[in-house]
Short mmCIF file of C-alpha atoms in Angstrom, two decimals:
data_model
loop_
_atom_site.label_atom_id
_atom_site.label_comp_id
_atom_site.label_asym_id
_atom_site.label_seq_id
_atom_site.Cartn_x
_atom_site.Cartn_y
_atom_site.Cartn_z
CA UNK F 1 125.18 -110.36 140.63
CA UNK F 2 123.13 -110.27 137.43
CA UNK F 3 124.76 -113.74 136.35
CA UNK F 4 124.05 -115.81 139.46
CA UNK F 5 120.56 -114.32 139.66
CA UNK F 6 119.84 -115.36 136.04
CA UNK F 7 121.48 -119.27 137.16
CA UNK F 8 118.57 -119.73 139.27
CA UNK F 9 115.48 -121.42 138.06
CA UNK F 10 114.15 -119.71 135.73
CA UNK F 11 110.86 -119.38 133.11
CA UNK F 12 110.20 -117.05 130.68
CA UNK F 13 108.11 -114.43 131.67
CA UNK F 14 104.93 -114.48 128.86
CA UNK F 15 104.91 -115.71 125.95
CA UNK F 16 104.02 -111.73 124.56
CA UNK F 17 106.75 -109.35 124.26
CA UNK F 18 106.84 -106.35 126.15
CA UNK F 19 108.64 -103.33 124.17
CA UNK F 20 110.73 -101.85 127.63
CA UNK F 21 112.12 -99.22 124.99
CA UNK F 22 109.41 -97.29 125.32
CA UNK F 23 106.78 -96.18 127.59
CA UNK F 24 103.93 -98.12 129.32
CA UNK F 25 101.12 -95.41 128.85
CA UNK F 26 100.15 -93.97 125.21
CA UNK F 27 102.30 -90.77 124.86
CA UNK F 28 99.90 -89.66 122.30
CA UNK F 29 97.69 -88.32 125.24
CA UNK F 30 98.31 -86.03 127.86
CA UNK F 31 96.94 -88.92 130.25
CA UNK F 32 99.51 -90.87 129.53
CA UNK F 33 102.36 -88.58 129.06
CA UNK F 34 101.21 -87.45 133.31
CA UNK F 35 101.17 -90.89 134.04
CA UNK F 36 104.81 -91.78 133.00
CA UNK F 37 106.38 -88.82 134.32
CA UNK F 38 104.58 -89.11 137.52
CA UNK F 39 105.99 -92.42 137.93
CA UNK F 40 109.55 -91.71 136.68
CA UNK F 41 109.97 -88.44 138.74
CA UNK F 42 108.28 -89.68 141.70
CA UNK F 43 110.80 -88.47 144.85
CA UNK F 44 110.05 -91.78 146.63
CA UNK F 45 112.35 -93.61 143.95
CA UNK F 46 115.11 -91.60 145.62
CA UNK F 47 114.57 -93.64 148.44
CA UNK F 48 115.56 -97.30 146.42
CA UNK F 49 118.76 -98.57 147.12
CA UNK F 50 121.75 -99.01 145.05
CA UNK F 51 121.35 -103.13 144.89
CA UNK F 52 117.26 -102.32 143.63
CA UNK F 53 118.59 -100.10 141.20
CA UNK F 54 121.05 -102.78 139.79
CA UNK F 55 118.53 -105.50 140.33
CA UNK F 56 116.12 -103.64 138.29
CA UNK F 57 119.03 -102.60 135.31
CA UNK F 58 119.90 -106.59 135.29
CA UNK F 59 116.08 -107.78 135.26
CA UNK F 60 115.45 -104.78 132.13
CA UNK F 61 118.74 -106.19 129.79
CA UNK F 62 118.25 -109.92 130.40
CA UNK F 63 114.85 -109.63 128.88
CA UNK F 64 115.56 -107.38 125.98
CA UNK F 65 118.56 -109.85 125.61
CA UNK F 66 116.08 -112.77 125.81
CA UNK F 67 116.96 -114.16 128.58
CA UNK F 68 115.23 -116.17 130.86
CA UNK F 69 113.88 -114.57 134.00
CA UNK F 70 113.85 -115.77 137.35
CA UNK F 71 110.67 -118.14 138.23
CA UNK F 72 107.27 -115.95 139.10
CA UNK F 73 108.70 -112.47 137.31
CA UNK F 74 105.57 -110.73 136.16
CA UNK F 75 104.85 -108.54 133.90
CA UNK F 76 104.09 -105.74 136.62
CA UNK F 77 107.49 -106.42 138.05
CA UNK F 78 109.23 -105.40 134.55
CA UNK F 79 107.13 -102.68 134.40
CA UNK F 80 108.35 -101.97 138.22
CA UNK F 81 111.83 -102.47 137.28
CA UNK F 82 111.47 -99.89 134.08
CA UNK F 83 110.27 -96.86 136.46
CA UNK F 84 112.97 -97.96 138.82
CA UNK F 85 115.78 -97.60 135.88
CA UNK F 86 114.52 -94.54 133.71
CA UNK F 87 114.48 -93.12 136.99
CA UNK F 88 118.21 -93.52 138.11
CA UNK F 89 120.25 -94.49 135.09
CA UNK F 90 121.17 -92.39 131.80
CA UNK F 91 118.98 -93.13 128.69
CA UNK F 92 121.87 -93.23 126.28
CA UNK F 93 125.13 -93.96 128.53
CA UNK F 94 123.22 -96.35 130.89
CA UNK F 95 125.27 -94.95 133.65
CA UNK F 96 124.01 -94.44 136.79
CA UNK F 97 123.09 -90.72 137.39
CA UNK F 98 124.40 -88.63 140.27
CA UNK F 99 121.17 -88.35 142.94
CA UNK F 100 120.74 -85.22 143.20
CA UNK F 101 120.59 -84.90 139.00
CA UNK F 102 117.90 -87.11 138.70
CA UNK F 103 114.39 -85.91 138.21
CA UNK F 104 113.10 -87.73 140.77
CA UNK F 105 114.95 -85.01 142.80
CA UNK F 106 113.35 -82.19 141.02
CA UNK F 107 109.95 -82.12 143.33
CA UNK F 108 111.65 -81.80 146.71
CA UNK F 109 114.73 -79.58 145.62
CA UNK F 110 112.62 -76.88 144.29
CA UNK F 111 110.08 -76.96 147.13
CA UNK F 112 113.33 -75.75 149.58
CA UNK F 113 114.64 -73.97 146.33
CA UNK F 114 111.27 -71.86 145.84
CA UNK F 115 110.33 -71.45 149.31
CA UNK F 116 114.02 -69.70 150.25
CA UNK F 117 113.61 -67.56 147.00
CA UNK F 118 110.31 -66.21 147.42
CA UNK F 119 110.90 -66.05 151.43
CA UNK F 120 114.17 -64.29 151.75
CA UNK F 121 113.91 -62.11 148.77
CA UNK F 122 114.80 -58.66 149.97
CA UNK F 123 118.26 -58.33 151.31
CA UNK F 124 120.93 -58.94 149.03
CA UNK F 125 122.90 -61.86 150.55
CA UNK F 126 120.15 -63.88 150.64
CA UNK F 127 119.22 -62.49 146.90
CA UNK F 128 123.02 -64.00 146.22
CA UNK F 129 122.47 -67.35 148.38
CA UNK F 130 119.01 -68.63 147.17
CA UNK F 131 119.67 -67.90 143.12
CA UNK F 132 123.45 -69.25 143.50
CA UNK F 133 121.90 -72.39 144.68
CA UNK F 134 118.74 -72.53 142.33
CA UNK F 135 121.22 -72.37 139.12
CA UNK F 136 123.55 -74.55 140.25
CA UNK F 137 120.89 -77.42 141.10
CA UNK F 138 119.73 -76.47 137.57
CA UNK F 139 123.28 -76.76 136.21
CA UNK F 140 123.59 -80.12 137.57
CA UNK F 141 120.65 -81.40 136.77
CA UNK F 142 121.05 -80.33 132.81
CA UNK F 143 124.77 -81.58 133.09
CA UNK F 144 123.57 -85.06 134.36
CA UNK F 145 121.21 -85.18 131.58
CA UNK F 146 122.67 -83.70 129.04
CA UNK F 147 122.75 -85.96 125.43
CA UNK F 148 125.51 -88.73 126.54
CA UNK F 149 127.07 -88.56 122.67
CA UNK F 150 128.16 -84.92 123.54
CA UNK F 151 131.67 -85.04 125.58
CA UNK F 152 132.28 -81.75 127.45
CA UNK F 153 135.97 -80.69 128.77
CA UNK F 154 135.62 -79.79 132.73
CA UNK F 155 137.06 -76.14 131.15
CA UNK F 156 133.73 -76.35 129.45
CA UNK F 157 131.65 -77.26 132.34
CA UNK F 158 133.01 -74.87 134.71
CA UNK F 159 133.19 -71.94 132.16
CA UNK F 160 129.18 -72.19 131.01
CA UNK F 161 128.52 -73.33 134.98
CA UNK F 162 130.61 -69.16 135.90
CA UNK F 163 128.26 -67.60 133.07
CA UNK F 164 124.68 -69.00 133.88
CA UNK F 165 125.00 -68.34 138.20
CA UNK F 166 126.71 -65.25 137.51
CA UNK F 167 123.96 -64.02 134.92
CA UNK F 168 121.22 -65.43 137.47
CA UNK F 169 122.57 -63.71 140.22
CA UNK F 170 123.43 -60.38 138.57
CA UNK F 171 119.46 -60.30 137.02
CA UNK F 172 118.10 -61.04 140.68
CA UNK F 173 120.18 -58.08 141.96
CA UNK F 174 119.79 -55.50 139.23
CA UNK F 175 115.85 -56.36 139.30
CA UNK F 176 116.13 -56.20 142.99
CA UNK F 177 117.19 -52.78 142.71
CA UNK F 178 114.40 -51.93 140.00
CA UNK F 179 111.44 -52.68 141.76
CA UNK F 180 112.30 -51.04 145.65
CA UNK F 181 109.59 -48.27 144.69
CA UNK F 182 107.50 -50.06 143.14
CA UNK F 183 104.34 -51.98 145.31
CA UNK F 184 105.66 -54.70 147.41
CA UNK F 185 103.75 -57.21 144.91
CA UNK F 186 105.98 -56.64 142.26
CA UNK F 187 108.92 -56.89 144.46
CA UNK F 188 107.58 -60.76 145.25
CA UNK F 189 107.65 -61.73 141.94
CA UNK F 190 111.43 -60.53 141.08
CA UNK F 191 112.53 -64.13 142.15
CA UNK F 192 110.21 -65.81 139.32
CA UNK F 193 111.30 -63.30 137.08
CA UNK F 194 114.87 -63.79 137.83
CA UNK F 195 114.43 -67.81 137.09
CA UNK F 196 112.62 -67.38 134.02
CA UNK F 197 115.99 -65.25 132.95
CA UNK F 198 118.23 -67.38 134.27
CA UNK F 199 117.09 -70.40 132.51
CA UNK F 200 117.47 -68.42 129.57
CA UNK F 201 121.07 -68.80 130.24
CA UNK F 202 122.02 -71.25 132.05
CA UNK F 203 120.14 -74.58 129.87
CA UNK F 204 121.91 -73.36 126.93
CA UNK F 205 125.16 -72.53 128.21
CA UNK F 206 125.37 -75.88 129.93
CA UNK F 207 124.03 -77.48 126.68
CA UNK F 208 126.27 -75.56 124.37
CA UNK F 209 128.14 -78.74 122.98
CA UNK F 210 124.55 -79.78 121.90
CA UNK F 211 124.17 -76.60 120.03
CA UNK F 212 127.16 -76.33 118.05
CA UNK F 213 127.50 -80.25 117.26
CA UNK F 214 124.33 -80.89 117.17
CA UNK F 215 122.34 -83.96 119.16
CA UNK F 216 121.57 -87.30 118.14
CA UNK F 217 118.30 -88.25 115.90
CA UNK F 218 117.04 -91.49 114.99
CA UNK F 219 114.66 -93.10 112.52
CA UNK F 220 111.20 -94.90 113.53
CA UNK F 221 113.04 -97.92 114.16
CA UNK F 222 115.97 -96.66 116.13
CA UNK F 223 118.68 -95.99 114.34
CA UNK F 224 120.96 -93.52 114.40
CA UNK F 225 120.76 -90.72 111.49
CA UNK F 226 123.06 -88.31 112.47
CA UNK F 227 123.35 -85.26 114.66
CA UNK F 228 121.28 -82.28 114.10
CA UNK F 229 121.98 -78.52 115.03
CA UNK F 230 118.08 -77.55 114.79
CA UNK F 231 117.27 -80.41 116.46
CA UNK F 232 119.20 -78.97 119.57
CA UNK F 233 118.01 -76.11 119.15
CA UNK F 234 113.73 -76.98 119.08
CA UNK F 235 114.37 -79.16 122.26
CA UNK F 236 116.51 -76.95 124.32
CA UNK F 237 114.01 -73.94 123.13
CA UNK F 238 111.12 -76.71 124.77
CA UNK F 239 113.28 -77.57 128.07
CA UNK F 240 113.88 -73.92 128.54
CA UNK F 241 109.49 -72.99 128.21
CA UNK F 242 108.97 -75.90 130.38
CA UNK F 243 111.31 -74.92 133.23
CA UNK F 244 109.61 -71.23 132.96
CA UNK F 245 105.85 -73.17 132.93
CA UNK F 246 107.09 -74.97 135.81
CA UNK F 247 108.23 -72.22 138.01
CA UNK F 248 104.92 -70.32 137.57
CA UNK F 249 102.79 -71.80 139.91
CA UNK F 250 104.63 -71.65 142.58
CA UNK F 251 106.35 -68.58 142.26
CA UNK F 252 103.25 -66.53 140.99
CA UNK F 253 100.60 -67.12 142.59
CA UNK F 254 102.28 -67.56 145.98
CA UNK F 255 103.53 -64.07 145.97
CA UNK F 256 99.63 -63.14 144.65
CA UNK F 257 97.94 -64.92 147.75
CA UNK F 258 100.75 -63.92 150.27
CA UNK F 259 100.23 -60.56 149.11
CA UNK F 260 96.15 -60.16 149.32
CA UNK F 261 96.39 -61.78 152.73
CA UNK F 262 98.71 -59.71 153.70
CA UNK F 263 97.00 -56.56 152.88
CA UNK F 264 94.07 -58.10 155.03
CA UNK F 265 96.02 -58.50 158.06
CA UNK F 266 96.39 -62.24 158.20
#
């Protein structure tokens, strides 16, 4: 496909090189940091199809290749074509990521995710239901991006995938049990606090490989230096903060409003 689109005729697309390895927007600035992950998690790319997403791949390696491009490719359209494959294919592999483990699928999982956890939060099947399927959309999304130098044996997967739901679920319950005297507000908030102790274990037991072997680091110009054990460690410690930050909005100050206006009869 790539080859007979590049056989067409074709120009070069400006004569000033656009650096596709990294992102369009200043990451020095929160601005720009928003902007690029608004555009690379947006849920809508979900919605490209498989021949984009290849389309977009081929158009991104012909021109770091130095290729020509087909006739009336813009500048916008690489740009286009960048969102299109951070969005769906691995940074290091290049392979094309699982749907549901991309990050574009982060926005509408957790809206179901959060609104079954902080809905049906008082019996204890659906305690066992909702935080089951909360870790293991977590697992899979930290599997699917997980460094692509680190190889992990499916004994591996499916033993730190057993540890991090069963830890999640058993911290909902036991919590769940805590709090049944206590005022119904703090019963809202077990789910959140159940997340922010799951994460705890599930990101680094699916991750593990990355902590003992340590994951990739590179100079200023790209190359490889080695693999690094603290490394690992500073950006899992980040992922796991993040994931916590993440889950507070929504799972904090829902139960806060639901909770005054319930008190007020509405």
């Amino acid at each position: 496909m790539c080859e007979s689109k590049l056989q067409s005729d074709c120009a070069c697309v400006t004569s000033k090189k656009i650096n596709l390895d990294e992102p369009r927007y200043d990451q020095e600035f929160y601005l720009g940091r928003a902007k690029h992950f608004f555009q690379t998690t947006n849920p809508r790319n979900l919605f490209v199809s498989s021949r984009k997403l290849d389309e977009a791949k081929c158009l991104i390696q012909s021109y770091k290749c130095g290729e020509k491009l087909p006739s009336g490719t813009g500048e916008e359209d690489l740009w286009r074509a960048k969102i299109l494959y951070d969005s769906a294919f691995h940074p290091d592999t290049g392979e094309k990521m699982v749907l549901l483990g991309r990050m574009s699928a982060k926005v509408p999982m957790h809206i179901l995710i959060t609104g079954g956890m902080i809905t049906f939060y008082k019996t204890a099947p659906a305690v066992v239901f909702w935080q089951w399927l909360n870790q293991s959309f977590n697992a899979l999304v930290n599997y699917t991006n997980r460094s692509g130098d680190i190889v992990q044996t499916d004994k591996q997967i499916l033993t730190s995938y057993a540890f991090a739901t069963s830890g999640a679920v058993g911290t909902a319950l036991g919590l769940n049990a805590l709090v049944k005297k206590m005022p119904p507000l703090v019963g809202r908030l077990v789910p959140f606090a159940a997340v922010a102790a799951a994460n705890c274990i599930n990101i680094p037991m699916m991750r593990a490989q990355e902590l003992k072997h340590g994951t990739p680091v590179f100079d200023a110009n790209g190359n490889k230096l080695g693999y690094s054990t603290v490394a690992a460690q500073y950006g899992i410690g980040q992922v796991i903060l993040s994931r916590i930050a993440m889950a507070m909005p929504g799972m904090v100050l829902t139960p806060v409003v639901m909770d005054y206006l319930e008190k007020r009869g509405t």
